[in-house]
Amino acid sequence: MALERLTLEHVPSTHRVYITLFRDVSNSSFLQSQLISRNPEFEYAFIDVSSIISRTHLLAAVYNAINTQIDGTLKTPNVHSEVVISLSPSNNIAETYRRWGITPDKTKDLIVVKIVVSADEEEAETERKVWEHLTQHVQGTPVPLTDGEISKATDWPKVRKYYKLNGVPGLERLKDEDLKKKQMEKLVLMGMALRGM
Amino acid sequence: MTTTNTTTTTQFPPPKVLTYPSSTPPILITQGAEGRLYKTTYLSPSIPCALKYRPPKPYRHPILDARLTKARLSAEAKVLERCWREGIPVPAVYAVDTSAGWMAIEWIDGPPVRAGINEWLGDPPEVEQDGGHQQDKKKENADEDEGEAPMVDLMRRIGLAVGRLHNLAGVVHGDLTTSNMMLRPPLDGGDAAQGKAGKALEGEVVLIDFGLATQSQSDEDRAVDLYVLERAFLSTHPRAERLFGEVLEAYRGSFKKAASVLVKLEDVRMRGRKKSMIG
Ligand SMILES: Nc1ncnc2c1ncn2[C@@H]1O[C@H](COP(=O)(O)OP(=O)(O)O)[C@@H](O)[C@H]1O
Ligand SMILES: [Mg+2]
């Protein structure tokens, strides 16, 4: 099973977070329509992997969304939509869904985040149900959510545009490509942390 | 291993976020006038971070207090991002919660410049430790020419860092002291320098604590920034007084308009002297 139970620092034990990645998804239109119609069975964050650069990038959004939910200051209907919103450096919600969310016919590699709050049932039971539901409805190949798998799908020109990383003096000066990627990740995290400021 | 953190709760209640489970308990590093700084982790046990917390001030009106805290945290975060984009070494911002009054930033390894200089001078460390042979190492006047090269080099790196902050980011720091600068060790661990005399002064100068920083291009504001540093340096490291000139020389060389800032610095010093004569 490729469903991962995530443990994040400083997240209350009432929250169970699950993540997974599906490759070559063929029914993104169906999945998106379930979100649009607010089907309660589809309370997930669906994220297009091409706009994601690393696990840390994704985890930062999950963390910020949970923290916002605990503070009681959600900007969107629930913690799952908040995960998607948390990826953006801007407050333009419609644009954010287009850029980081699932897009009909376009999204091929999909990250799924499921956050279960204050569940009474056994963990194994929650996990089994989530996985069963996902494999039933997502047509794609599940793979472990690793940096390696993410990087196969990252569309860097898009990411650089979304996070305004073009023509940044602090990056232009760097010669080493690995270092540059590391610094870009920090700038991405900062863009998210400073959203709307 | 997960701990629920209850330490220090009686004396200083930690921000709520730090009461949630983490792989290691947060450590209170400093308790200043404006806030507290904890060392903790961000997202995963392998990412250390500094959590800067501004607790509510009971003597201030709660709405005004919340508004001030929000404004200050977001101002500090924005300055850090600005510096980052210019490539000036400062901590990255990981997360900001203005309503809860905290901000999580990149943990900078290495000692504050203040501690590095004191170690090099052979001054006893400020934190209690086994003092032992510290005295033997004391450099009497710190003027054996060759011996002070690492210190001269550090002074130049500081001058350059401040010059770049002023010029590239257009930011004045507002509280430049040797405690608000860190010496980040090189990524490779700097093995080459093992046992070398200047080891304590090695590393990249990383500016921190932008709580009083502002956006400004004015000579006057920049000169005051340098003056604050000069005063702080001379009172913290009186035995290294002679070397402070190196900071200003490196600053002079770091951008075109630096010379006029240094002229302004003369005025600022003058005013400072008059004030201390009256006061
Ligand atoms: N990012 C960081 N990494 C490591 N240590 C830090 C960091 N930020 C602050 N510190 C340590 O905590 C002290 C206090 O933090 P600072 O930001 O200067 O707050 P204050 O406003 O209380 O002076 C610093 O002097 C430094 O020793
Ligand atoms: Mg400080």
Coordinates of C-alpha atoms and ligand atoms in Angstrom, one line a residue:
Chain A
M1 CA 0.0 0.0 0.0
A2 CA 1.4 3.4 -1.0
L3 CA -0.7 5.4 1.5
E4 CA 1.7 7.0 3.9
R5 CA 0.7 8.1 7.4
L6 CA 2.5 11.4 7.9
T7 CA 4.0 12.6 11.2
L8 CA 4.6 16.3 11.3
E9 CA 6.3 18.2 14.1
H10 CA 4.0 20.3 16.2
V11 CA 0.7 18.9 14.9
P12 CA -1.8 17.8 17.6
S13 CA -2.3 14.1 18.0
T14 CA -6.0 14.6 17.1
H15 CA -4.9 15.0 13.4
R16 CA -4.1 12.0 11.2
V17 CA -2.6 13.0 7.9
Y18 CA -2.3 10.6 4.9
I19 CA -0.5 11.3 1.7
T20 CA 0.0 9.4 -1.6
L21 CA 0.9 10.0 -5.2
F22 CA -0.8 8.6 -8.3
R23 CA 1.0 8.5 -11.7
D24 CA -0.7 8.7 -15.1
V25 CA -4.1 9.6 -13.8
S26 CA -6.7 9.2 -16.5
N27 CA -9.8 10.5 -14.8
S28 CA -8.9 13.9 -13.5
S29 CA -12.1 15.4 -14.9
F30 CA -14.2 13.1 -12.8
L31 CA -12.1 13.7 -9.7
Q32 CA -12.4 17.5 -10.1
S33 CA -16.1 17.3 -10.7
Q34 CA -16.5 15.6 -7.3
L35 CA -14.7 18.5 -5.6
I36 CA -16.8 21.0 -7.5
S37 CA -20.0 19.3 -6.4
R38 CA -18.7 19.1 -2.9
N39 CA -19.3 15.4 -2.7
P40 CA -18.6 14.7 1.0
E41 CA -17.0 11.4 0.1
F42 CA -14.3 13.3 -1.7
E43 CA -12.8 15.4 1.1
Y44 CA -9.3 15.4 -0.2
A45 CA -6.7 17.8 -1.2
F46 CA -5.9 17.0 -4.9
I47 CA -2.6 18.6 -6.0
D48 CA -1.0 18.6 -9.4
V49 CA 2.5 17.4 -8.9
S50 CA 3.9 19.4 -11.7
S51 CA 3.6 22.5 -9.5
I52 CA 5.4 20.8 -6.6
I53 CA 9.2 20.6 -6.1
S54 CA 9.7 18.4 -3.0
R55 CA 8.2 16.7 -0.1
T56 CA 9.2 19.6 2.1
H57 CA 7.3 21.9 -0.2
L58 CA 4.1 19.8 0.2
L59 CA 4.6 19.2 3.9
A60 CA 4.9 23.0 4.5
A61 CA 1.5 23.5 2.9
V62 CA -0.1 20.7 4.9
Y63 CA 1.4 22.1 8.1
N64 CA 0.2 25.7 7.4
A65 CA -3.3 24.5 6.6
I66 CA -3.6 22.5 9.8
N67 CA -2.2 25.4 11.8
T68 CA -4.7 27.8 10.2
Q69 CA -7.5 25.3 11.0
I70 CA -6.4 25.1 14.7
D71 CA -6.3 28.9 14.9
G72 CA -9.8 29.0 13.5
T73 CA -8.8 31.3 10.7
L74 CA -9.5 29.1 7.6
K75 CA -9.8 31.2 4.4
T76 CA -11.5 28.4 2.5
P77 CA -14.3 25.9 3.4
N78 CA -12.2 23.2 5.0
V79 CA -8.7 22.1 5.8
H80 CA -8.3 20.2 2.5
S81 CA -9.0 23.3 0.3
E82 CA -6.7 25.2 2.7
V83 CA -3.8 22.8 1.9
V84 CA -4.1 23.9 -1.8
I85 CA -4.5 27.5 -0.9
S86 CA -1.4 27.3 1.4
L87 CA 0.7 26.5 -1.7
S88 CA 0.2 29.9 -3.2
P89 CA 2.2 33.1 -2.5
S90 CA -1.0 35.1 -3.5
N91 CA -4.5 35.5 -2.1
N92 CA -6.1 34.8 -5.5
I93 CA -8.1 31.7 -4.7
A94 CA -9.4 30.9 -8.2
E95 CA -5.9 31.2 -9.7
T96 CA -4.5 29.1 -6.9
Y97 CA -6.9 26.2 -7.6
R98 CA -6.0 26.5 -11.3
R99 CA -2.2 26.4 -10.6
W100 CA -1.9 23.9 -7.8
G101 CA -5.2 22.0 -7.8
I102 CA -6.4 19.3 -10.1
T103 CA -7.2 20.4 -13.7
P104 CA -9.6 18.4 -15.9
D105 CA -7.8 16.4 -18.6
K106 CA -4.5 18.1 -17.7
T107 CA -3.4 16.7 -14.4
K108 CA -1.6 13.5 -14.9
D109 CA 0.4 13.1 -11.7
L110 CA -1.6 13.7 -8.6
I111 CA -0.8 14.1 -4.9
V112 CA -3.6 13.2 -2.6
V113 CA -3.7 14.5 1.0
K114 CA -6.3 13.3 3.5
I115 CA -6.6 14.8 7.0
V116 CA -8.8 13.1 9.5
V117 CA -9.6 15.1 12.7
S118 CA -10.6 13.5 16.0
A119 CA -11.7 10.2 14.6
D120 CA -13.0 7.6 17.0
E121 CA -12.1 4.6 14.9
E122 CA -8.9 2.6 15.0
E123 CA -6.1 4.1 12.8
A124 CA -5.8 0.9 10.8
E125 CA -9.5 1.1 10.0
T126 CA -9.3 4.8 8.8
E127 CA -6.3 3.9 6.7
R128 CA -8.0 0.9 5.1
K129 CA -11.1 3.0 4.3
V130 CA -9.2 5.9 2.8
W131 CA -7.1 3.6 0.6
E132 CA -10.0 1.5 -0.5
H133 CA -11.9 4.6 -1.5
L134 CA -8.9 6.1 -3.4
T135 CA -8.0 3.0 -5.3
Q136 CA -11.7 2.6 -6.3
H137 CA -12.0 6.1 -7.7
V138 CA -8.6 7.3 -8.8
Q139 CA -7.5 5.7 -12.1
G140 CA -3.8 5.8 -11.9
T141 CA -0.7 4.0 -10.6
P142 CA 0.0 4.6 -6.9
V143 CA 3.7 5.2 -6.0
P144 CA 5.5 6.2 -2.8
L145 CA 5.6 10.0 -2.4
T146 CA 9.3 10.5 -2.5
D147 CA 11.5 13.5 -3.6
G148 CA 12.6 11.3 -6.5
E149 CA 9.0 10.7 -7.7
I150 CA 8.1 14.3 -7.3
S151 CA 11.1 15.6 -9.3
K152 CA 10.1 13.5 -12.3
A153 CA 7.0 15.6 -12.6
T154 CA 8.1 19.0 -11.6
D155 CA 7.6 21.7 -14.3
W156 CA 10.4 24.1 -13.2
P157 CA 9.6 27.0 -15.6
K158 CA 6.0 27.0 -14.2
V159 CA 7.2 26.9 -10.6
R160 CA 9.7 29.7 -11.2
K161 CA 6.9 31.8 -12.7
Y162 CA 4.4 31.0 -9.9
Y163 CA 6.9 31.9 -7.1
K164 CA 8.5 34.8 -9.0
L165 CA 11.9 33.2 -9.1
N166 CA 13.0 34.6 -12.4
G167 CA 15.5 37.4 -12.3
V168 CA 16.1 37.1 -8.6
P169 CA 19.6 38.4 -7.9
G170 CA 20.3 36.0 -5.0
L171 CA 19.7 33.1 -7.4
E172 CA 21.3 34.4 -10.6
R173 CA 24.6 34.6 -8.8
L174 CA 24.7 30.9 -7.9
K175 CA 26.6 28.6 -10.2
D176 CA 26.1 25.3 -8.5
E177 CA 22.8 23.8 -9.7
D178 CA 22.1 21.7 -6.6
L179 CA 22.7 24.7 -4.3
K180 CA 20.4 26.7 -6.6
K181 CA 17.6 24.2 -6.2
K182 CA 18.0 24.2 -2.4
Q183 CA 17.9 28.0 -2.3
M184 CA 14.8 28.0 -4.6
E185 CA 13.1 25.7 -2.2
K186 CA 13.7 28.2 0.6
L187 CA 12.3 31.0 -1.5
V188 CA 9.2 28.9 -2.3
L189 CA 8.7 28.2 1.4
M190 CA 9.1 31.9 2.1
G191 CA 6.6 32.9 -0.6
M192 CA 4.0 30.5 1.0
A193 CA 4.8 31.7 4.6
L194 CA 4.4 35.3 3.6
R195 CA 1.1 34.9 1.6
G196 CA -1.0 38.0 1.8
M197 CA 1.5 40.1 3.8
Chain B
M1 CA 9.9 9.1 20.3
T2 CA 7.3 11.8 21.0
T3 CA 7.3 14.2 23.9
T4 CA 4.7 16.5 25.1
N5 CA 6.5 19.5 26.4
T6 CA 5.8 20.7 29.8
T7 CA 9.1 22.2 30.7
T8 CA 9.3 25.9 31.6
T9 CA 5.5 26.2 31.4
T10 CA 5.2 27.6 34.9
Q11 CA 7.7 30.4 34.4
F12 CA 7.0 31.3 30.8
P13 CA 4.0 29.6 29.2
P14 CA 5.2 28.6 25.7
P15 CA 3.1 29.5 22.6
K16 CA 0.4 26.9 22.0
V17 CA 2.1 25.5 18.9
L18 CA 5.0 24.3 21.0
T19 CA 2.8 22.3 23.3
Y20 CA 1.9 19.9 20.4
P21 CA 4.0 16.8 20.0
S22 CA 7.5 17.0 18.6
S23 CA 10.4 14.6 18.3
T24 CA 12.5 16.6 20.8
P25 CA 11.3 19.2 23.3
P26 CA 11.7 22.9 22.3
I27 CA 14.6 24.7 24.0
L28 CA 14.3 28.2 25.3
I29 CA 17.3 30.1 24.0
T30 CA 16.7 33.6 25.0
Q31 CA 14.1 35.7 26.8
G32 CA 14.3 39.3 25.6
A33 CA 12.3 42.4 26.2
E34 CA 10.2 41.9 23.1
G35 CA 10.0 38.2 23.0
R36 CA 11.4 34.7 23.3
L37 CA 13.4 32.6 21.0
Y38 CA 13.1 28.8 21.1
K39 CA 15.1 26.2 19.2
T40 CA 12.8 23.5 17.8
T41 CA 12.0 21.6 14.7
Y42 CA 10.0 22.4 11.6
L43 CA 7.9 19.7 9.8
S44 CA 10.5 16.9 10.4
P45 CA 13.0 16.0 13.1
S46 CA 15.8 16.7 10.6
I47 CA 14.9 20.4 10.1
P48 CA 15.9 22.6 13.1
C49 CA 14.3 26.0 13.3
A50 CA 14.2 29.1 15.5
L51 CA 10.8 30.0 16.7
K52 CA 10.5 33.6 17.6
Y53 CA 7.5 34.3 19.9
R54 CA 6.1 37.6 20.9
P55 CA 3.8 36.9 23.9
P56 CA 0.9 39.2 24.5
K57 CA 1.7 42.2 26.7
P58 CA -0.7 42.4 29.6
Y59 CA -0.2 46.2 30.1
R60 CA -1.3 47.0 26.5
H61 CA -4.8 47.1 25.2
P62 CA -5.4 43.6 23.7
I63 CA -6.6 44.9 20.3
L64 CA -3.8 47.3 20.0
D65 CA -1.3 44.7 21.2
A66 CA -2.5 42.1 18.7
R67 CA -2.3 44.7 15.9
L68 CA 1.2 45.7 16.9
T69 CA 2.4 42.1 17.1
K70 CA 1.0 41.4 13.7
A71 CA 2.6 44.4 12.1
R72 CA 6.0 43.7 13.6
L73 CA 6.1 40.1 12.7
S74 CA 5.0 40.7 9.2
A75 CA 7.5 43.5 8.8
E76 CA 10.3 41.3 10.0
A77 CA 9.3 38.5 7.8
K78 CA 9.1 40.8 4.7
V79 CA 12.6 42.2 5.4
L80 CA 14.0 38.6 5.7
E81 CA 12.4 37.7 2.3
R82 CA 13.8 40.8 0.7
C83 CA 17.3 40.1 1.9
W84 CA 17.0 36.5 0.7
R85 CA 16.0 37.5 -2.8
E86 CA 19.1 39.7 -2.9
G87 CA 21.3 36.9 -1.7
I88 CA 22.2 38.4 1.6
P89 CA 22.7 35.7 4.2
V90 CA 19.9 35.8 6.7
P91 CA 17.6 33.0 8.0
A92 CA 14.9 31.8 5.7
V93 CA 11.3 32.2 6.9
Y94 CA 9.5 28.9 7.2
A95 CA 6.1 29.9 8.7
V96 CA 4.5 32.9 10.2
D97 CA 1.4 33.0 12.5
T98 CA 0.7 36.6 13.1
S99 CA -2.4 36.0 15.2
A100 CA -0.6 33.6 17.5
G101 CA 2.4 35.8 17.6
W102 CA 5.2 33.6 16.3
M103 CA 7.4 33.0 13.3
A104 CA 9.5 29.9 12.5
I105 CA 12.8 30.7 10.8
E106 CA 15.8 28.7 9.6
W107 CA 18.1 27.7 12.4
I108 CA 21.6 29.1 11.8
D109 CA 24.3 26.8 13.1
G110 CA 27.3 28.3 14.7
P111 CA 28.0 30.8 17.4
P112 CA 27.0 34.5 17.5
V113 CA 29.9 36.7 16.3
R114 CA 30.1 38.0 19.9
A115 CA 31.0 34.5 21.2
G116 CA 33.5 33.9 18.4
I117 CA 35.3 37.1 19.2
N118 CA 35.3 36.5 22.9
E119 CA 36.7 33.0 22.4
W120 CA 39.4 34.4 20.1
L121 CA 40.3 37.1 22.6
G122 CA 40.6 34.4 25.2
D123 CA 37.8 36.0 27.3
P124 CA 36.0 33.6 29.5
P125 CA 32.8 32.5 27.9
E126 CA 29.7 34.2 29.2
V127 CA 27.9 31.0 29.8
E128 CA 29.3 29.2 32.8
Q129 CA 31.6 26.5 31.7
D130 CA 34.8 24.9 33.1
G131 CA 36.8 28.1 32.9
G132 CA 40.1 26.2 33.4
H133 CA 42.9 27.2 31.1
Q134 CA 41.1 30.1 29.4
Q135 CA 43.4 32.7 31.0
D136 CA 46.6 31.2 29.6
K137 CA 45.3 31.9 26.1
K138 CA 44.6 35.6 26.7
K139 CA 46.0 37.8 24.1
E140 CA 47.4 40.7 26.0
N141 CA 47.0 43.5 23.5
A142 CA 45.8 41.6 20.5
D143 CA 48.4 43.3 18.4
E144 CA 50.8 40.6 17.3
D145 CA 50.5 41.5 13.6
E146 CA 50.2 38.1 12.0
G147 CA 48.1 36.7 14.9
E148 CA 45.3 39.1 14.3
A149 CA 44.8 38.4 10.7
P150 CA 41.7 36.2 11.3
M151 CA 40.1 39.0 13.3
V152 CA 40.9 41.6 10.6
D153 CA 39.3 39.3 8.1
L154 CA 36.1 38.9 10.2
M155 CA 35.9 42.7 10.7
R156 CA 36.0 43.0 6.9
R157 CA 33.3 40.3 6.4
I158 CA 31.1 42.2 8.8
G159 CA 31.6 45.6 7.0
L160 CA 30.8 43.9 3.7
A161 CA 27.7 42.2 5.0
V162 CA 26.3 45.5 6.4
G163 CA 27.3 47.3 3.1
R164 CA 25.4 44.7 1.1
L165 CA 22.4 44.9 3.4
H166 CA 22.3 48.7 3.0
N167 CA 23.0 48.8 -0.7
L168 CA 21.4 45.7 -2.2
A169 CA 18.4 45.2 0.0
G170 CA 17.9 48.9 0.9
V171 CA 17.4 47.9 4.5
V172 CA 18.8 49.3 7.7
H173 CA 19.0 46.8 10.5
G174 CA 18.2 49.0 13.5
D175 CA 20.0 46.9 16.1
L176 CA 23.4 45.9 14.8
T177 CA 25.4 44.2 17.5
T178 CA 27.7 41.2 17.6
S179 CA 24.9 39.2 19.2
N180 CA 22.7 39.8 16.1
M181 CA 25.2 38.2 13.8
M182 CA 26.0 34.5 13.5
L183 CA 29.1 32.7 12.2
R184 CA 27.8 29.9 10.1
P185 CA 30.4 27.2 9.6
P186 CA 31.2 26.2 6.0
L187 CA 29.0 23.3 4.6
D188 CA 32.0 21.0 4.3
G189 CA 32.6 21.3 8.0
G190 CA 35.8 23.3 7.5
D191 CA 38.1 20.5 8.4
A192 CA 41.1 22.3 6.9
A193 CA 41.0 24.9 9.6
Q194 CA 40.9 22.3 12.5
G195 CA 43.2 23.5 15.2
K196 CA 44.0 26.7 13.5
A197 CA 44.2 29.8 15.7
G198 CA 41.5 31.7 13.8
K199 CA 39.0 28.8 14.0
A200 CA 36.7 30.7 16.3
L201 CA 36.3 33.5 13.8
E202 CA 35.6 31.3 10.8
G203 CA 32.3 31.1 8.9
E204 CA 29.9 33.1 6.9
V205 CA 28.5 36.2 8.7
V206 CA 24.7 35.8 8.8
L207 CA 22.7 38.7 10.0
I208 CA 19.7 38.0 12.3
D209 CA 17.1 39.8 14.4
F210 CA 15.4 42.2 12.0
G211 CA 12.8 43.1 14.6
L212 CA 13.7 46.8 14.3
A213 CA 14.7 46.9 10.6
T214 CA 13.2 49.4 8.2
Q215 CA 13.4 50.0 4.5
S216 CA 15.6 53.1 3.9
Q217 CA 18.1 54.5 1.5
S218 CA 19.1 57.5 3.5
D219 CA 22.7 58.3 4.5
E220 CA 21.5 59.4 7.9
D221 CA 19.7 56.1 8.7
R222 CA 22.6 54.1 7.4
A223 CA 25.1 56.1 9.4
V224 CA 23.0 55.6 12.6
D225 CA 23.0 51.9 11.8
L226 CA 26.9 52.0 11.8
Y227 CA 27.0 54.1 14.9
V228 CA 24.8 51.6 16.8
L229 CA 27.2 48.9 15.7
E230 CA 30.3 50.9 16.7
R231 CA 28.9 51.7 20.2
A232 CA 27.9 48.1 20.7
F233 CA 31.2 46.7 19.5
L234 CA 33.3 49.0 21.6
S235 CA 31.4 48.3 24.8
T236 CA 31.2 44.5 24.2
H237 CA 34.8 44.0 22.9
P238 CA 36.8 46.9 24.3
R239 CA 40.1 45.0 23.8
A240 CA 39.4 44.8 20.1
E241 CA 38.6 48.5 19.7
R242 CA 41.5 49.2 17.4
L243 CA 40.2 46.7 14.9
F244 CA 36.8 48.2 14.4
G245 CA 38.1 50.6 11.8
E246 CA 38.4 47.6 9.5
V247 CA 34.6 47.2 9.6
L248 CA 34.2 50.7 8.3
E249 CA 36.9 50.4 5.7
A250 CA 35.3 47.3 4.2
Y251 CA 32.0 49.1 4.3
R252 CA 33.5 52.0 2.4
G253 CA 34.6 49.6 -0.3
S254 CA 31.3 47.8 -0.6
F255 CA 29.2 50.3 -2.6
K256 CA 29.6 53.6 -4.2
K257 CA 27.6 55.8 -1.8
A258 CA 29.3 54.3 1.3
A259 CA 31.7 57.2 1.4
S260 CA 29.0 59.7 2.0
V261 CA 27.5 57.5 4.7
L262 CA 30.8 57.5 6.5
V263 CA 30.9 61.3 6.3
K264 CA 27.5 61.4 7.9
L265 CA 28.8 59.0 10.6
E266 CA 31.1 61.8 11.8
D267 CA 28.0 64.0 12.4
V268 CA 26.2 61.2 14.2
R269 CA 29.1 60.6 16.5
M270 CA 29.4 64.2 17.2
R271 CA 25.7 64.4 18.2
G272 CA 26.2 61.3 20.3
R273 CA 29.1 62.8 22.2
K274 CA 27.3 66.1 22.9
K275 CA 24.3 64.1 24.1
S276 CA 26.4 62.1 26.5
M277 CA 28.1 65.3 27.8
I278 CA 24.8 66.8 28.6
G279 CA 23.1 63.7 29.8
Ligands
LIG1 N1 17.8 31.8 13.2 C1 18.6 31.6 14.3 N2 19.4 30.6 14.4 C2 20.1 30.3 15.5 N3 20.1 31.1 16.6 C3 19.3 32.2 16.6 C4 18.5 32.5 15.4 N4 17.8 33.6 15.7 C5 18.1 34.0 16.9 N5 19.0 33.2 17.5 C6 19.6 33.3 18.8 O1 18.7 33.8 19.7 C7 19.1 35.1 20.1 C8 17.9 36.1 20.2 O2 17.3 36.2 19.0 P1 16.9 37.6 18.3 O3 16.3 37.4 17.0 O4 18.2 38.4 18.3 O5 15.8 38.1 19.3 P2 15.8 39.3 20.3 O6 14.9 40.3 19.6 O7 15.2 38.8 21.5 O8 17.2 39.9 20.4 C9 20.2 35.6 19.1 O9 21.1 36.4 19.7 C10 20.8 34.2 18.8 O10 21.8 33.8 19.7
MG2 MG 18.9 40.1 19.3

